[in-house]
Amino acid sequence: MSVVFLIIIGAAAGLIATRVMRIEADLPTTIAIGVAGAVIGGLVLRTLIAVMGLLAGLVGAILGAILLIYFWQRLRQK
């Protein structure tokens, strides 16, 4: 089922991409462009999500450490 879904989505993506880029291509080429674009786009998107996830974790850790230091300093002043 996923292969059929990939071909359908690839055909739609290829059709849209060939129209946006104003190139003429036959149906098999359009489908191939769309499927290859879906694979490349999926890999790029997964990589970006992984990198952004790591950066979000780093930012969260820094903010957590800053908050902990702030409360620790407030407790030491009393």
mmCIF file of N, CA, C and O in Angstrom:
data_model
loop_
_atom_site.group_PDB
_atom_site.id
_atom_site.type_symbol
_atom_site.label_atom_id
_atom_site.label_comp_id
_atom_site.label_asym_id
_atom_site.label_seq_id
_atom_site.Cartn_x
_atom_site.Cartn_y
_atom_site.Cartn_z
ATOM 1 N N MET A 1 0.820 -1.201 0.000
ATOM 2 C CA MET A 1 0.000 0.000 0.000
ATOM 3 C C MET A 1 0.860 1.260 0.000
ATOM 4 O O MET A 1 0.531 2.232 -0.646
ATOM 5 N N SER A 2 1.984 1.246 0.717
ATOM 6 C CA SER A 2 2.807 2.451 0.787
ATOM 7 C C SER A 2 3.466 2.753 -0.558
ATOM 8 O O SER A 2 3.707 3.915 -0.864
ATOM 9 N N VAL A 3 3.768 1.730 -1.351
ATOM 10 C CA VAL A 3 4.373 1.963 -2.660
ATOM 11 C C VAL A 3 3.359 2.639 -3.585
ATOM 12 O O VAL A 3 3.701 3.585 -4.308
ATOM 13 N N VAL A 4 2.124 2.185 -3.548
ATOM 14 C CA VAL A 4 1.075 2.801 -4.359
ATOM 15 C C VAL A 4 0.866 4.249 -3.920
ATOM 16 O O VAL A 4 0.744 5.156 -4.748
ATOM 17 N N PHE A 5 0.846 4.469 -2.611
ATOM 18 C CA PHE A 5 0.685 5.819 -2.073
ATOM 19 C C PHE A 5 1.844 6.710 -2.503
ATOM 20 O O PHE A 5 1.645 7.864 -2.894
ATOM 21 N N LEU A 6 3.071 6.178 -2.467
ATOM 22 C CA LEU A 6 4.247 6.939 -2.885
ATOM 23 C C LEU A 6 4.157 7.311 -4.359
ATOM 24 O O LEU A 6 4.490 8.436 -4.747
ATOM 25 N N ILE A 7 3.675 6.402 -5.190
ATOM 26 C CA ILE A 7 3.542 6.685 -6.622
ATOM 27 C C ILE A 7 2.478 7.757 -6.862
ATOM 28 O O ILE A 7 2.678 8.679 -7.666
ATOM 29 N N ILE A 8 1.358 7.664 -6.147
ATOM 30 C CA ILE A 8 0.294 8.664 -6.308
ATOM 31 C C ILE A 8 0.772 10.036 -5.860
ATOM 32 O O ILE A 8 0.611 11.038 -6.567
ATOM 33 N N ILE A 9 1.383 10.108 -4.680
ATOM 34 C CA ILE A 9 1.906 11.387 -4.177
ATOM 35 C C ILE A 9 3.024 11.889 -5.080
ATOM 36 O O ILE A 9 3.117 13.084 -5.378
ATOM 37 N N GLY A 10 3.887 10.974 -5.537
ATOM 38 C CA GLY A 10 4.974 11.350 -6.438
ATOM 39 C C GLY A 10 4.457 11.902 -7.756
ATOM 40 O O GLY A 10 4.997 12.868 -8.289
ATOM 41 N N ALA A 11 3.394 11.288 -8.276
ATOM 42 C CA ALA A 11 2.810 11.788 -9.525
ATOM 43 C C ALA A 11 2.255 13.192 -9.338
ATOM 44 O O ALA A 11 2.468 14.078 -10.177
ATOM 45 N N ALA A 12 1.561 13.409 -8.238
ATOM 46 C CA ALA A 12 1.012 14.742 -7.966
ATOM 47 C C ALA A 12 2.134 15.760 -7.763
ATOM 48 O O ALA A 12 2.089 16.866 -8.316
ATOM 49 N N ALA A 13 3.142 15.380 -6.989
ATOM 50 C CA ALA A 13 4.261 16.296 -6.748
ATOM 51 C C ALA A 13 5.033 16.581 -8.031
ATOM 52 O O ALA A 13 5.422 17.718 -8.292
ATOM 53 N N GLY A 14 5.243 15.547 -8.829
ATOM 54 C CA GLY A 14 5.940 15.735 -10.102
ATOM 55 C C GLY A 14 5.157 16.623 -11.044
ATOM 56 O O GLY A 14 5.730 17.472 -11.731
ATOM 57 N N LEU A 15 3.837 16.436 -11.085
ATOM 58 C CA LEU A 15 2.992 17.271 -11.938
ATOM 59 C C LEU A 15 3.073 18.738 -11.513
ATOM 60 O O LEU A 15 3.267 19.627 -12.338
ATOM 61 N N ILE A 16 2.971 18.978 -10.221
ATOM 62 C CA ILE A 16 3.042 20.352 -9.710
ATOM 63 C C ILE A 16 4.435 20.938 -9.972
ATOM 64 O O ILE A 16 4.562 22.089 -10.410
ATOM 65 N N ALA A 17 5.472 20.153 -9.711
ATOM 66 C CA ALA A 17 6.842 20.653 -9.886
ATOM 67 C C ALA A 17 7.140 20.973 -11.344
ATOM 68 O O ALA A 17 7.773 21.990 -11.641
ATOM 69 N N THR A 18 6.683 20.100 -12.270
ATOM 70 C CA THR A 18 6.937 20.383 -13.682
ATOM 71 C C THR A 18 6.170 21.610 -14.155
ATOM 72 O O THR A 18 6.653 22.348 -15.017
ATOM 73 N N ARG A 19 5.018 21.862 -13.588
ATOM 74 C CA ARG A 19 4.249 23.066 -13.960
ATOM 75 C C ARG A 19 4.896 24.321 -13.383
ATOM 76 O O ARG A 19 4.983 25.343 -14.037
ATOM 77 N N VAL A 20 5.347 24.239 -12.127
ATOM 78 C CA VAL A 20 5.990 25.400 -11.496
ATOM 79 C C VAL A 20 7.290 25.757 -12.218
ATOM 80 O O VAL A 20 7.578 26.931 -12.456
ATOM 81 N N MET A 21 8.071 24.720 -12.577
ATOM 82 C CA MET A 21 9.346 24.954 -13.245
ATOM 83 C C MET A 21 9.188 25.136 -14.752
ATOM 84 O O MET A 21 10.162 25.403 -15.444
ATOM 85 N N ARG A 22 7.976 25.020 -15.256
ATOM 86 C CA ARG A 22 7.638 25.207 -16.670
ATOM 87 C C ARG A 22 8.475 24.331 -17.598
ATOM 88 O O ARG A 22 9.120 24.815 -18.536
ATOM 89 N N ILE A 23 8.479 23.022 -17.289
ATOM 90 C CA ILE A 23 9.125 22.074 -18.193
ATOM 91 C C ILE A 23 8.069 21.097 -18.699
ATOM 92 O O ILE A 23 7.067 20.845 -18.032
ATOM 93 N N GLU A 24 8.303 20.585 -19.880
ATOM 94 C CA GLU A 24 7.406 19.592 -20.462
ATOM 95 C C GLU A 24 8.036 18.216 -20.276
ATOM 96 O O GLU A 24 9.202 18.007 -20.629
ATOM 97 N N ALA A 25 7.285 17.294 -19.685
ATOM 98 C CA ALA A 25 7.779 15.932 -19.485
ATOM 99 C C ALA A 25 6.615 14.966 -19.659
ATOM 100 O O ALA A 25 5.463 15.314 -19.375
ATOM 101 N N ASP A 26 6.932 13.766 -20.104
ATOM 102 C CA ASP A 26 5.879 12.765 -20.240
ATOM 103 C C ASP A 26 5.514 12.215 -18.854
ATOM 104 O O ASP A 26 6.170 12.527 -17.862
ATOM 105 N N LEU A 27 4.454 11.422 -18.788
ATOM 106 C CA LEU A 27 3.924 10.946 -17.504
ATOM 107 C C LEU A 27 4.929 10.107 -16.715
ATOM 108 O O LEU A 27 5.108 10.365 -15.515
ATOM 109 N N PRO A 28 5.632 9.135 -17.311
ATOM 110 C CA PRO A 28 6.604 8.373 -16.520
ATOM 111 C C PRO A 28 7.733 9.240 -15.949
ATOM 112 O O PRO A 28 8.158 9.045 -14.808
ATOM 113 N N THR A 29 8.192 10.201 -16.730
ATOM 114 C CA THR A 29 9.237 11.098 -16.244
ATOM 115 C C THR A 29 8.711 11.977 -15.119
ATOM 116 O O THR A 29 9.398 12.198 -14.113
ATOM 117 N N THR A 30 7.495 12.461 -15.261
ATOM 118 C CA THR A 30 6.875 13.279 -14.221
ATOM 119 C C THR A 30 6.742 12.495 -12.922
ATOM 120 O O THR A 30 7.054 13.006 -11.835
ATOM 121 N N ILE A 31 6.297 11.239 -13.030
ATOM 122 C CA ILE A 31 6.169 10.394 -11.838
ATOM 123 C C ILE A 31 7.541 10.133 -11.221
ATOM 124 O O ILE A 31 7.712 10.213 -10.000
ATOM 125 N N ALA A 32 8.534 9.843 -12.045
ATOM 126 C CA ALA A 32 9.888 9.589 -11.543
ATOM 127 C C ALA A 32 10.459 10.818 -10.844
ATOM 128 O O ALA A 32 11.077 10.706 -9.778
ATOM 129 N N ILE A 33 10.237 11.983 -11.419
ATOM 130 C CA ILE A 33 10.693 13.232 -10.785
ATOM 131 C C ILE A 33 10.012 13.403 -9.428
ATOM 132 O O ILE A 33 10.648 13.745 -8.431
ATOM 133 N N GLY A 34 8.725 13.157 -9.379
ATOM 134 C CA GLY A 34 7.981 13.318 -8.132
ATOM 135 C C GLY A 34 8.400 12.332 -7.063
ATOM 136 O O GLY A 34 8.585 12.696 -5.903
ATOM 137 N N VAL A 35 8.574 11.054 -7.428
ATOM 138 C CA VAL A 35 8.983 10.040 -6.452
ATOM 139 C C VAL A 35 10.393 10.328 -5.947
ATOM 140 O O VAL A 35 10.658 10.275 -4.740
ATOM 141 N N ALA A 36 11.313 10.659 -6.852
ATOM 142 C CA ALA A 36 12.683 10.994 -6.434
ATOM 143 C C ALA A 36 12.687 12.242 -5.557
ATOM 144 O O ALA A 36 13.393 12.307 -4.543
ATOM 145 N N GLY A 37 11.874 13.221 -5.911
ATOM 146 C CA GLY A 37 11.774 14.425 -5.090
ATOM 147 C C GLY A 37 11.204 14.137 -3.716
ATOM 148 O O GLY A 37 11.635 14.713 -2.709
ATOM 149 N N ALA A 38 10.240 13.208 -3.640
ATOM 150 C CA ALA A 38 9.667 12.834 -2.351
ATOM 151 C C ALA A 38 10.708 12.156 -1.463
ATOM 152 O O ALA A 38 10.782 12.419 -0.259
ATOM 153 N N VAL A 39 11.530 11.298 -2.064
ATOM 154 C CA VAL A 39 12.579 10.627 -1.294
ATOM 155 C C VAL A 39 13.604 11.641 -0.798
ATOM 156 O O VAL A 39 13.963 11.661 0.377
ATOM 157 N N ILE A 40 14.069 12.505 -1.690
ATOM 158 C CA ILE A 40 15.063 13.515 -1.302
ATOM 159 C C ILE A 40 14.479 14.472 -0.266
ATOM 160 O O ILE A 40 15.107 14.771 0.754
ATOM 161 N N GLY A 41 13.265 14.947 -0.515
ATOM 162 C CA GLY A 41 12.624 15.860 0.433
ATOM 163 C C GLY A 41 12.401 15.224 1.786
ATOM 164 O O GLY A 41 12.571 15.862 2.830
ATOM 165 N N GLY A 42 12.026 13.937 1.801
ATOM 166 C CA GLY A 42 11.832 13.242 3.070
ATOM 167 C C GLY A 42 13.120 13.121 3.859
ATOM 168 O O GLY A 42 13.134 13.315 5.082
ATOM 169 N N LEU A 43 14.218 12.814 3.178
ATOM 170 C CA LEU A 43 15.510 12.715 3.865
ATOM 171 C C LEU A 43 15.952 14.067 4.419
ATOM 172 O O LEU A 43 16.435 14.167 5.554
ATOM 173 N N VAL A 44 15.787 15.111 3.622
ATOM 174 C CA VAL A 44 16.167 16.454 4.075
ATOM 175 C C VAL A 44 15.317 16.866 5.269
ATOM 176 O O VAL A 44 15.829 17.392 6.263
ATOM 177 N N LEU A 45 14.016 16.615 5.193
ATOM 178 C CA LEU A 45 13.128 16.989 6.284
ATOM 179 C C LEU A 45 13.454 16.230 7.561
ATOM 180 O O LEU A 45 13.481 16.819 8.649
ATOM 181 N N ARG A 46 13.734 14.950 7.459
ATOM 182 C CA ARG A 46 14.099 14.167 8.650
ATOM 183 C C ARG A 46 15.392 14.684 9.263
ATOM 184 O O ARG A 46 15.531 14.754 10.477
ATOM 185 N N THR A 47 16.362 15.040 8.423
ATOM 186 C CA THR A 47 17.625 15.583 8.927
ATOM 187 C C THR A 47 17.396 16.906 9.642
ATOM 188 O O THR A 47 17.938 17.138 10.732
ATOM 189 N N LEU A 48 16.603 17.784 9.049
ATOM 190 C CA LEU A 48 16.321 19.073 9.685
ATOM 191 C C LEU A 48 15.606 18.900 11.016
ATOM 192 O O LEU A 48 15.916 19.594 11.992
ATOM 193 N N ILE A 49 14.660 17.987 11.083
ATOM 194 C CA ILE A 49 13.933 17.742 12.334
ATOM 195 C C ILE A 49 14.889 17.207 13.401
ATOM 196 O O ILE A 49 14.823 17.618 14.561
ATOM 197 N N ALA A 50 15.796 16.310 13.019
ATOM 198 C CA ALA A 50 16.760 15.771 13.976
ATOM 199 C C ALA A 50 17.685 16.860 14.499
ATOM 200 O O ALA A 50 17.936 16.953 15.706
ATOM 201 N N VAL A 51 18.183 17.701 13.596
ATOM 202 C CA VAL A 51 19.085 18.775 14.016
ATOM 203 C C VAL A 51 18.344 19.778 14.899
ATOM 204 O O VAL A 51 18.852 20.198 15.945
ATOM 205 N N MET A 52 17.146 20.151 14.493
ATOM 206 C CA MET A 52 16.376 21.105 15.298
ATOM 207 C C MET A 52 16.015 20.504 16.646
ATOM 208 O O MET A 52 15.958 21.207 17.642
ATOM 209 N N GLY A 53 15.787 19.206 16.691
ATOM 210 C CA GLY A 53 15.497 18.533 17.959
ATOM 211 C C GLY A 53 16.684 18.612 18.905
ATOM 212 O O GLY A 53 16.537 18.861 20.091
ATOM 213 N N LEU A 54 17.885 18.400 18.352
ATOM 214 C CA LEU A 54 19.094 18.496 19.168
ATOM 215 C C LEU A 54 19.299 19.921 19.673
ATOM 216 O O LEU A 54 19.642 20.143 20.833
ATOM 217 N N LEU A 55 19.090 20.902 18.803
ATOM 218 C CA LEU A 55 19.251 22.297 19.216
ATOM 219 C C LEU A 55 18.209 22.694 20.247
ATOM 220 O O LEU A 55 18.509 23.422 21.190
ATOM 221 N N ALA A 56 16.988 22.199 20.082
ATOM 222 C CA ALA A 56 15.947 22.498 21.065
ATOM 223 C C ALA A 56 16.307 21.893 22.408
ATOM 224 O O ALA A 56 16.078 22.509 23.458
ATOM 225 N N GLY A 57 16.880 20.705 22.409
ATOM 226 C CA GLY A 57 17.321 20.081 23.657
ATOM 227 C C GLY A 57 18.421 20.879 24.322
ATOM 228 O O GLY A 57 18.437 21.044 25.554
ATOM 229 N N LEU A 58 19.350 21.403 23.530
ATOM 230 C CA LEU A 58 20.436 22.218 24.077
ATOM 231 C C LEU A 58 19.895 23.502 24.678
ATOM 232 O O LEU A 58 20.275 23.892 25.793
ATOM 233 N N VAL A 59 18.998 24.165 23.973
ATOM 234 C CA VAL A 59 18.396 25.405 24.490
ATOM 235 C C VAL A 59 17.628 25.118 25.772
ATOM 236 O O VAL A 59 17.723 25.861 26.756
ATOM 237 N N GLY A 60 16.877 24.036 25.803
ATOM 238 C CA GLY A 60 16.136 23.666 27.011
ATOM 239 C C GLY A 60 17.059 23.387 28.179
ATOM 240 O O GLY A 60 16.786 23.781 29.320
ATOM 241 N N ALA A 61 18.174 22.705 27.913
ATOM 242 C CA ALA A 61 19.132 22.406 28.973
ATOM 243 C C ALA A 61 19.770 23.678 29.513
ATOM 244 O O ALA A 61 19.957 23.839 30.727
ATOM 245 N N ILE A 62 20.094 24.604 28.631
ATOM 246 C CA ILE A 62 20.688 25.873 29.063
ATOM 247 C C ILE A 62 19.699 26.665 29.912
ATOM 248 O O ILE A 62 20.046 27.181 30.972
ATOM 249 N N LEU A 63 18.451 26.754 29.448
ATOM 250 C CA LEU A 63 17.439 27.481 30.218
ATOM 251 C C LEU A 63 17.187 26.828 31.563
ATOM 252 O O LEU A 63 17.019 27.517 32.584
ATOM 253 N N GLY A 64 17.166 25.502 31.593
ATOM 254 C CA GLY A 64 16.994 24.791 32.858
ATOM 255 C C GLY A 64 18.149 25.063 33.816
ATOM 256 O O GLY A 64 17.944 25.270 35.020
ATOM 257 N N ALA A 65 19.371 25.071 33.297
ATOM 258 C CA ALA A 65 20.539 25.348 34.143
ATOM 259 C C ALA A 65 20.517 26.772 34.663
ATOM 260 O O ALA A 65 20.841 27.030 35.833
ATOM 261 N N ILE A 66 20.130 27.717 33.819
ATOM 262 C CA ILE A 66 20.032 29.116 34.254
ATOM 263 C C ILE A 66 18.994 29.255 35.363
ATOM 264 O O ILE A 66 19.226 29.934 36.372
ATOM 265 N N LEU A 67 17.856 28.607 35.192
ATOM 266 C CA LEU A 67 16.805 28.659 36.217
ATOM 267 C C LEU A 67 17.279 28.033 37.525
ATOM 268 O O LEU A 67 17.033 28.575 38.614
ATOM 269 N N LEU A 68 17.978 26.908 37.443
ATOM 270 C CA LEU A 68 18.502 26.255 38.630
ATOM 271 C C LEU A 68 19.515 27.139 39.345
ATOM 272 O O LEU A 68 19.481 27.275 40.580
ATOM 273 N N ILE A 69 20.409 27.777 38.607
ATOM 274 C CA ILE A 69 21.400 28.685 39.212
ATOM 275 C C ILE A 69 20.693 29.864 39.876
ATOM 276 O O ILE A 69 21.064 30.284 40.983
ATOM 277 N N TYR A 70 19.672 30.398 39.215
ATOM 278 C CA TYR A 70 18.917 31.518 39.774
ATOM 279 C C TYR A 70 18.306 31.138 41.121
ATOM 280 O O TYR A 70 18.460 31.861 42.112
ATOM 281 N N PHE A 71 17.621 30.010 41.187
ATOM 282 C CA PHE A 71 17.003 29.589 42.451
ATOM 283 C C PHE A 71 18.046 29.246 43.501
ATOM 284 O O PHE A 71 17.867 29.515 44.686
ATOM 285 N N TRP A 72 19.170 28.666 43.088
ATOM 286 C CA TRP A 72 20.229 28.328 44.024
ATOM 287 C C TRP A 72 20.814 29.600 44.646
ATOM 288 O O TRP A 72 21.056 29.671 45.853
ATOM 289 N N GLN A 73 21.015 30.659 43.838
ATOM 290 C CA GLN A 73 21.518 31.929 44.356
ATOM 291 C C GLN A 73 20.500 32.573 45.298
ATOM 292 O O GLN A 73 20.890 33.148 46.307
ATOM 293 N N ARG A 74 19.226 32.494 45.000
ATOM 294 C CA ARG A 74 18.186 33.071 45.856
ATOM 295 C C ARG A 74 18.140 32.348 47.201
ATOM 296 O O ARG A 74 17.953 32.985 48.245
ATOM 297 N N LEU A 75 18.324 31.038 47.199
ATOM 298 C CA LEU A 75 18.320 30.284 48.456
ATOM 299 C C LEU A 75 19.561 30.578 49.288
ATOM 300 O O LEU A 75 19.484 30.596 50.525
ATOM 301 N N ARG A 76 20.699 30.809 48.676
ATOM 302 C CA ARG A 76 21.931 31.105 49.413
ATOM 303 C C ARG A 76 21.889 32.477 50.044
ATOM 304 O O ARG A 76 22.554 32.723 51.051
ATOM 305 N N GLN A 77 21.125 33.422 49.474
ATOM 306 C CA GLN A 77 21.052 34.772 50.016
ATOM 307 C C GLN A 77 20.265 34.803 51.320
ATOM 308 O O GLN A 77 20.446 35.685 52.139
ATOM 309 N N LYS A 78 19.374 33.872 51.543
ATOM 310 C CA LYS A 78 18.535 33.883 52.749
ATOM 311 C C LYS A 78 19.221 33.371 53.932
ATOM 312 O O LYS A 78 20.024 32.746 54.236
#
